[in-house]
Short mmCIF file of C-alpha atoms and ligand atoms in Angstrom, two decimals:
data_model
loop_
_atom_site.label_atom_id
_atom_site.label_comp_id
_atom_site.label_asym_id
_atom_site.label_seq_id
_atom_site.Cartn_x
_atom_site.Cartn_y
_atom_site.Cartn_z
CA MET A 1 8.88 12.66 -18.57
CA LYS A 2 8.34 9.54 -16.49
CA HIS A 3 11.67 10.14 -14.80
CA LEU A 4 10.92 13.80 -14.16
CA LEU A 5 7.53 12.94 -12.66
CA LEU A 6 9.21 10.43 -10.37
CA ARG A 7 11.75 12.99 -9.24
CA LEU A 8 9.07 15.58 -8.56
CA GLU A 9 6.87 13.12 -6.71
CA PRO A 10 7.92 14.25 -3.18
CA VAL A 11 6.89 17.85 -3.93
CA ILE A 12 3.71 16.82 -5.67
CA TRP A 13 2.79 14.46 -2.89
CA LEU A 14 3.43 17.18 -0.30
CA LEU A 15 1.14 19.61 -2.15
CA PHE A 16 -1.41 16.81 -2.56
CA GLY A 17 -1.25 16.03 1.18
CA GLY A 18 -1.62 19.72 1.95
CA GLY A 19 -4.62 19.81 -0.36
CA ILE A 20 -6.29 16.94 1.45
CA MET A 21 -5.73 18.62 4.79
CA VAL A 22 -6.92 22.01 3.64
CA GLY A 23 -9.77 20.53 1.62
CA THR A 24 -11.15 18.30 4.33
CA MET A 25 -10.45 20.38 7.40
CA LEU A 26 -10.40 24.08 6.53
CA MET A 27 -12.69 23.94 3.54
CA THR A 28 -15.40 22.08 5.43
CA ALA A 29 -15.38 24.66 8.22
CA TRP A 30 -15.22 27.43 5.62
CA ILE A 31 -18.27 26.16 3.75
CA ALA A 32 -20.11 25.55 7.01
CA VAL A 33 -19.58 29.16 8.10
CA VAL A 34 -19.75 31.08 4.83
CA GLY A 35 -21.97 28.82 2.76
CA LEU A 36 -24.43 27.61 5.38
CA GLY A 37 -24.07 29.55 8.63
CA ALA A 38 -24.23 33.01 7.06
CA PRO A 39 -27.27 32.51 4.79
CA MET A 40 -29.13 30.69 7.56
CA GLY A 41 -28.54 33.55 9.93
CA LEU A 42 -26.48 31.46 12.36
CA VAL A 43 -23.53 33.79 11.92
CA PRO A 44 -24.12 37.42 12.93
CA ALA A 45 -24.66 39.40 9.72
CA ASP A 46 -21.94 41.96 10.39
CA ALA A 47 -19.34 39.24 11.12
CA LEU A 48 -18.86 38.80 7.40
CA ALA A 49 -19.36 42.44 6.42
CA PHE A 50 -17.21 43.40 3.45
CA GLU A 51 -14.79 45.72 5.31
CA ARG A 52 -14.25 43.20 8.07
CA ALA A 53 -13.76 40.26 5.71
CA HIS A 54 -11.51 42.34 3.47
CA ALA A 55 -9.35 43.44 6.38
CA LEU A 56 -9.02 39.83 7.53
CA GLY A 57 -8.32 38.49 4.06
CA SER A 58 -5.76 41.12 3.15
CA SER A 59 -3.66 40.74 6.29
CA LEU A 60 -0.48 38.73 5.72
CA ILE A 61 -1.86 35.60 7.38
CA GLY A 62 -5.17 36.10 5.60
CA ARG A 63 -3.45 36.21 2.23
CA ILE A 64 -1.41 33.09 2.95
CA VAL A 65 -4.49 31.20 4.13
CA LEU A 66 -6.50 32.29 1.11
CA ALA A 67 -3.75 31.30 -1.33
CA ALA A 68 -3.39 27.89 0.34
CA LEU A 69 -7.14 27.42 0.44
CA ILE A 70 -7.42 27.98 -3.30
CA ALA A 71 -4.19 26.45 -4.58
CA LEU A 72 -3.65 23.31 -2.48
CA PRO A 73 -6.96 21.63 -3.30
CA LEU A 74 -6.09 22.12 -6.98
CA TRP A 75 -3.02 19.95 -6.42
CA LYS A 76 -5.08 17.45 -4.55
CA GLY A 77 -7.53 17.38 -7.44
CA ALA A 78 -4.82 17.06 -10.09
CA HIS A 79 -2.99 14.26 -8.27
CA HIS A 80 -6.17 12.39 -7.45
CA THR A 81 -7.46 12.67 -11.00
CA ARG A 82 -4.12 11.34 -12.22
CA HIS A 83 -4.38 8.32 -9.95
CA VAL A 84 -8.00 7.65 -10.86
CA PHE A 85 -6.87 7.74 -14.47
CA ILE A 86 -4.07 5.25 -13.75
CA ASP A 87 -6.43 3.03 -11.76
CA MET A 88 -8.83 2.96 -14.69
CA GLY A 89 -6.16 1.49 -16.90
CA GLY A 90 -4.47 4.65 -18.17
CA ALA A 91 -1.00 3.90 -16.82
CA ASP A 92 0.42 3.91 -20.37
CA ARG A 93 -0.70 7.47 -20.99
CA ASP A 94 0.34 8.78 -17.58
CA ALA A 95 3.34 10.63 -19.04
CA LEU A 96 0.88 12.61 -21.16
CA VAL A 97 -1.99 13.10 -18.72
CA ALA A 98 -0.03 13.91 -15.57
CA PRO A 99 1.78 16.98 -16.99
CA VAL A 100 -1.51 18.43 -18.26
CA LEU A 101 -3.15 18.01 -14.85
CA TYR A 102 -0.18 19.42 -12.97
CA LEU A 103 0.11 22.35 -15.41
CA LEU A 104 -3.52 23.16 -14.65
CA ALA A 105 -2.69 23.08 -10.94
CA ILE A 106 0.34 25.31 -11.54
CA ALA A 107 -1.79 27.77 -13.54
CA GLY A 108 -4.39 27.81 -10.78
CA THR A 109 -1.71 28.35 -8.17
CA VAL A 110 -0.22 31.27 -10.08
CA LEU A 111 -3.67 32.82 -10.53
CA ALA A 112 -4.48 32.29 -6.86
CA ILE A 113 -1.27 33.96 -5.75
CA ALA A 114 -1.83 36.84 -8.19
CA ALA A 115 -5.36 37.34 -6.93
CA VAL A 116 -4.30 37.22 -3.29
CA VAL A 117 -1.46 39.69 -3.86
CA ARG A 118 -3.83 42.17 -5.54
CA LEU A 119 -6.42 41.86 -2.78
CA MET B 1 -19.26 -35.22 8.33
CA SER B 2 -22.83 -35.00 7.10
CA GLU B 3 -22.68 -31.53 5.59
CA LYS B 4 -21.53 -31.23 1.99
CA LYS B 5 -19.97 -28.30 0.23
CA THR B 6 -19.11 -27.72 -3.40
CA PHE B 7 -15.69 -26.36 -4.32
CA ARG B 8 -15.07 -24.66 -7.64
CA ILE B 9 -11.31 -24.80 -7.98
CA THR B 10 -9.19 -23.20 -10.67
CA ARG B 11 -6.93 -25.77 -12.31
CA PHE B 12 -4.07 -25.11 -14.66
CA ASP B 13 -1.47 -27.50 -15.98
CA PRO B 14 1.01 -25.58 -18.14
CA ASP B 15 1.88 -28.77 -20.05
CA ARG B 16 -1.71 -29.54 -21.03
CA ASP B 17 -3.91 -26.48 -20.64
CA GLU B 18 -3.99 -23.40 -22.84
CA ALA B 19 -5.84 -21.45 -20.16
CA PRO B 20 -6.98 -22.05 -16.59
CA ARG B 21 -10.17 -24.07 -16.20
CA THR B 22 -12.51 -24.68 -13.30
CA GLU B 23 -13.12 -28.06 -11.74
CA THR B 24 -15.92 -28.78 -9.30
CA TYR B 25 -15.71 -31.09 -6.29
CA GLU B 26 -18.52 -31.89 -3.90
CA ILE B 27 -17.15 -33.20 -0.63
CA PRO B 28 -18.35 -33.97 2.91
CA VAL B 29 -16.95 -31.39 5.32
CA ASP B 30 -16.30 -31.30 9.04
CA PRO B 31 -17.76 -28.30 10.88
CA ASP B 32 -14.35 -27.52 12.41
CA TRP B 33 -12.43 -27.46 9.15
CA LYS B 34 -10.51 -24.56 7.77
CA VAL B 35 -10.58 -23.96 4.00
CA LEU B 36 -7.17 -25.65 3.71
CA ASP B 37 -8.51 -28.86 5.28
CA ALA B 38 -11.02 -29.13 2.46
CA LEU B 39 -8.31 -28.66 -0.16
CA ASN B 40 -6.17 -31.30 1.50
CA PHE B 41 -9.15 -33.64 1.60
CA ILE B 42 -9.68 -33.16 -2.13
CA LYS B 43 -5.99 -33.78 -2.83
CA ASP B 44 -5.74 -36.83 -0.55
CA GLU B 45 -9.07 -38.49 -1.30
CA ILE B 46 -10.28 -37.37 -4.72
CA ASP B 47 -7.69 -35.86 -7.01
CA GLY B 48 -4.02 -36.23 -6.18
CA SER B 49 -3.03 -33.96 -9.05
CA LEU B 50 -4.37 -30.84 -7.32
CA SER B 51 -1.45 -28.54 -6.49
CA HIS B 52 -1.54 -26.05 -3.67
CA ARG B 53 0.99 -24.75 -1.16
CA TRP B 54 0.83 -25.06 2.57
CA SER B 55 3.11 -26.00 5.43
CA CYS B 56 2.56 -24.88 9.02
CA ARG B 57 -1.28 -24.95 9.17
CA MET B 58 -1.11 -22.27 11.88
CA ALA B 59 -0.88 -18.94 10.04
CA VAL B 60 2.87 -18.66 10.44
CA CYS B 61 4.58 -19.79 7.24
CA GLY B 62 2.44 -17.66 4.94
CA SER B 63 2.36 -20.19 2.11
CA CYS B 64 -1.35 -21.03 1.90
CA GLY B 65 -2.73 -17.76 0.53
CA MET B 66 -5.40 -18.10 -2.18
CA MET B 67 -8.43 -16.29 -3.49
CA VAL B 68 -11.42 -17.76 -1.67
CA ASP B 69 -14.73 -16.51 -3.02
CA GLY B 70 -12.74 -13.82 -4.78
CA LYS B 71 -10.94 -12.52 -1.68
CA PRO B 72 -7.27 -12.99 -0.80
CA THR B 73 -7.40 -15.41 2.12
CA LEU B 74 -5.02 -17.38 4.31
CA THR B 75 -6.70 -20.75 3.87
CA CYS B 76 -5.34 -22.38 7.02
CA LYS B 77 -6.77 -19.56 9.15
CA LYS B 78 -10.19 -19.08 7.61
CA ALA B 79 -12.98 -21.31 8.90
CA LEU B 80 -14.99 -23.14 6.28
CA SER B 81 -18.14 -22.43 8.27
CA GLU B 82 -17.88 -18.77 7.27
CA TYR B 83 -18.75 -19.69 3.69
CA GLY B 84 -21.88 -20.88 1.96
CA SER B 85 -22.43 -24.25 0.32
CA GLU B 86 -20.49 -23.24 -2.82
CA ILE B 87 -16.97 -21.92 -2.53
CA SER B 88 -14.61 -20.82 -5.24
CA VAL B 89 -10.85 -21.20 -4.80
CA GLU B 90 -8.42 -19.52 -7.21
CA PRO B 91 -4.71 -18.77 -7.16
CA LEU B 92 -3.71 -15.40 -5.65
CA ALA B 93 -4.53 -12.53 -8.00
CA ASN B 94 -1.75 -10.32 -9.44
CA PHE B 95 0.75 -13.21 -9.62
CA PRO B 96 1.74 -15.44 -12.50
CA VAL B 97 0.39 -18.96 -12.01
CA VAL B 98 2.80 -21.91 -11.98
CA ARG B 99 0.17 -24.61 -11.67
CA ASP B 100 -3.36 -24.85 -10.23
CA LEU B 101 -3.29 -22.77 -7.03
CA VAL B 102 0.46 -22.28 -6.94
CA VAL B 103 1.84 -18.89 -7.93
CA GLU B 104 5.24 -17.64 -8.97
CA LEU B 105 7.14 -15.84 -6.19
CA ASP B 106 10.24 -14.53 -7.96
CA GLY B 107 9.02 -10.98 -8.63
CA PHE B 108 7.80 -10.67 -5.07
CA MET B 109 11.11 -11.89 -3.66
CA GLU B 110 13.01 -9.37 -5.78
CA LYS B 111 10.87 -6.57 -4.37
CA PHE B 112 11.56 -7.83 -0.87
CA GLU B 113 15.26 -7.79 -1.46
CA SER B 114 15.16 -4.39 -3.13
CA VAL B 115 14.30 -2.59 0.13
CA LYS B 116 17.44 -3.96 1.85
CA PRO B 117 15.68 -5.76 4.68
CA TRP B 118 18.64 -6.04 7.00
CA ILE B 119 20.34 -3.79 9.52
CA ILE B 120 22.64 -1.35 7.78
CA ARG B 121 25.40 0.30 9.81
CA ALA B 122 27.61 3.14 8.67
CA LYS B 123 30.43 1.38 10.46
CA GLU B 124 30.25 -2.22 11.64
CA ARG B 125 30.63 -2.67 15.33
CA ALA B 126 33.51 -4.82 16.51
CA VAL B 127 32.52 -7.96 18.40
CA GLU B 128 34.38 -6.75 21.53
CA GLU B 129 32.13 -3.72 21.65
CA GLY B 130 29.23 -6.01 22.49
CA THR B 131 25.72 -6.25 21.14
CA HIS B 132 23.43 -3.45 20.06
CA ARG B 133 21.06 -2.80 22.88
CA GLN B 134 17.46 -1.89 22.28
CA SER B 135 14.85 -0.80 24.79
CA GLN B 136 11.32 -2.18 24.87
CA ALA B 137 10.04 1.21 23.67
CA GLU B 138 12.44 1.15 20.72
CA LEU B 139 11.25 -2.34 19.83
CA GLU B 140 7.63 -1.25 19.97
CA GLU B 141 8.38 1.37 17.30
CA PHE B 142 8.60 -1.26 14.59
CA LYS B 143 7.38 -4.52 16.11
CA GLN B 144 4.00 -4.47 14.40
CA PHE B 145 5.62 -4.13 10.97
CA SER B 146 7.89 -7.08 11.67
CA MET B 147 4.96 -9.47 12.14
CA CYS B 148 4.53 -10.00 8.39
CA ILE B 149 4.58 -13.65 7.30
CA ASN B 150 5.10 -12.89 3.58
CA CYS B 151 1.79 -14.46 2.63
CA MET B 152 1.40 -11.96 -0.25
CA LEU B 153 -2.32 -11.45 0.34
CA CYS B 154 -1.68 -7.71 0.32
CA TYR B 155 -0.17 -7.85 -3.18
CA SER B 156 -3.20 -9.74 -4.32
CA ALA B 157 -5.58 -7.19 -2.83
CA CYS B 158 -3.71 -4.05 -3.88
CA PRO B 159 -5.31 -2.26 -6.85
CA VAL B 160 -2.04 -0.42 -7.52
CA VAL B 161 -0.03 -3.66 -7.82
CA ALA B 162 -2.66 -4.82 -10.31
CA ASN B 163 -2.14 -1.73 -12.46
CA GLU B 164 1.51 -0.95 -11.94
CA PRO B 165 3.46 -4.19 -11.58
CA GLU B 166 6.67 -2.29 -10.77
CA PHE B 167 5.15 -0.84 -7.56
CA ILE B 168 7.31 -2.06 -4.64
CA GLY B 169 4.08 -3.01 -2.89
CA PRO B 170 2.70 -3.16 0.65
CA ALA B 171 4.66 -5.97 2.36
CA ALA B 172 8.06 -4.94 0.99
CA ILE B 173 7.52 -1.28 1.89
CA ALA B 174 6.34 -2.28 5.37
CA LEU B 175 9.49 -4.36 5.72
CA GLY B 176 11.79 -1.54 4.59
CA HIS B 177 9.93 0.84 6.89
CA ARG B 178 10.38 -1.63 9.74
CA TYR B 179 14.17 -1.35 9.35
CA ASN B 180 13.98 2.44 9.01
CA LEU B 181 12.26 2.50 12.40
CA ASP B 182 14.80 0.18 14.02
CA SER B 183 17.03 2.06 16.47
CA ARG B 184 20.00 -0.13 15.49
CA ASP B 185 19.74 0.72 11.82
CA GLU B 186 21.47 3.53 9.94
CA GLY B 187 20.27 2.79 6.42
CA ALA B 188 17.12 4.92 6.30
CA HIS B 189 18.46 7.32 3.69
CA GLU B 190 19.41 4.48 1.35
CA ARG B 191 15.98 2.95 1.68
CA ASN B 192 14.25 6.29 1.30
CA GLU B 193 16.00 6.71 -2.03
CA ILE B 194 14.67 3.31 -3.05
CA PHE B 195 11.21 4.31 -1.82
CA ARG B 196 11.35 7.40 -4.04
CA GLY B 197 12.68 5.53 -7.06
CA GLU B 198 11.09 3.23 -9.63
CA GLY B 199 7.89 1.69 -8.24
CA SER B 200 7.87 4.43 -5.60
CA VAL B 201 5.85 4.51 -2.39
CA PHE B 202 3.93 7.43 -3.85
CA SER B 203 2.18 5.12 -6.30
CA CYS B 204 0.03 4.00 -3.37
CA SER B 205 -3.38 5.63 -3.61
CA TYR B 206 -4.35 4.57 -0.09
CA ALA B 207 -7.07 2.12 -0.99
CA ASN B 208 -6.23 0.39 2.31
CA GLU B 209 -7.08 -3.01 0.84
CA CYS B 210 -3.72 -4.40 1.99
CA SER B 211 -4.51 -3.74 5.63
CA GLU B 212 -8.02 -5.12 5.19
CA VAL B 213 -6.76 -8.53 4.08
CA CYS B 214 -3.64 -8.78 6.26
CA PRO B 215 -4.07 -11.88 8.46
CA LYS B 216 -1.48 -10.66 10.98
CA SER B 217 -2.75 -7.08 11.48
CA VAL B 218 0.54 -5.65 10.25
CA ASP B 219 -1.33 -2.67 8.76
CA PRO B 220 0.92 -2.26 5.72
CA ALA B 221 -1.14 0.73 4.55
CA ALA B 222 0.01 2.62 7.64
CA ALA B 223 3.62 1.63 6.93
CA VAL B 224 3.37 2.77 3.30
CA ASN B 225 1.91 6.11 4.24
CA GLN B 226 4.40 6.70 7.05
CA ALA B 227 7.10 5.76 4.56
CA LYS B 228 5.79 8.44 2.18
CA ILE B 229 6.15 11.14 4.83
CA ASN B 230 9.63 9.94 5.78
CA ALA B 231 10.67 9.77 2.13
CA VAL B 232 9.57 13.40 1.68
CA ILE B 233 11.33 14.56 4.86
CA ASP B 234 14.47 12.71 3.80
CA TRP B 235 14.28 14.32 0.35
CA ALA B 236 13.79 17.80 1.83
CA THR B 237 16.60 17.46 4.38
CA GLY B 238 18.88 16.48 1.50
CA PHE B 239 18.88 20.15 0.48
CA VAL B 240 20.11 21.39 3.86
CA VAL B 241 22.27 18.59 5.14
CA THR B 242 25.23 17.31 3.19
CA ARG B 243 25.42 13.61 3.68
CA GLY B 244 28.63 11.67 3.90
CA LYS B 245 29.59 8.88 1.59
CA GLU B 246 26.76 6.45 1.02
S1 LIG C 301 -0.12 -23.15 6.09
FE1 LIG C 301 1.32 -21.82 6.97
S2 LIG C 301 0.27 -19.95 6.91
FE2 LIG C 301 -1.23 -21.30 6.22
#
């Protein structure tokens, strides 16, 4: 398992890096607009009307962005949690903990893709 | 030399001590002294058995690194006036101790060697063909990462080294990366494989402590994280490009 994890590290790290980028850059703007701007009335009410948002989200680019926005931060979370665990003295159990975390990220990714496809 | 300071120094004699102990010395200090001057004063005037490493006294040889007040410090560079009246001096953290403030370097040296810190050429150039030329801009690409003096402060500061002793570590990765950036070198793929292997660059969790303590502003954290990207790109291109004999 240790060997497999090492071999997969470039992919995992890439997804993790993507998660950081998406999480810090896109997600912040997303929350600012949808979570704060809309309820505070700073965004015109009809800008986020269901039909409009649905049309945007179900376009090809919209689907890709949505899938990335949901899935990548899961990888970031899984990888970060793994490293926090190692840093707290859990290096011995890494071969057990890491697969569980990454399987959760894989499950989330599959669900995200399924949800985006059915949009 | 009217001011006095108290030094709490970790002592360890493997022939006599079961575990490290602390000894306290109160000495008169000169306002211009560096931390190393105080240690040398103690050794010369009070206790000749105190062991510590130093050589150049000008932040070049990298041998005088120690934990001063719990922080990895180059003792010949750090002014004593920056500390209070009580100062603790311990051997560098994350290294086995040989004696007093002297640590074992073997593991560190092996890591250094493991990244192949020399210019690798696919085919050696014949002497008649002349020297490899390098422009100023090409030199600038890696110059910063070549300023390392191997003082090992970064290994002492790195929380990943503390937890995962096999981690190649900041200085060695910065050194390997320095050669990967060198326009004369052709060994990047070899080193990237090493970077992805046991003790991989990806173990770094970007605490940035290495760059914080680096006395030469090498910024090893930048090198490690650039090395991660390059190691991934090298891994990905491996699927599209067939490489020749390595
Ligand atoms: S004595 Fe050479 S670096 Fe401090």
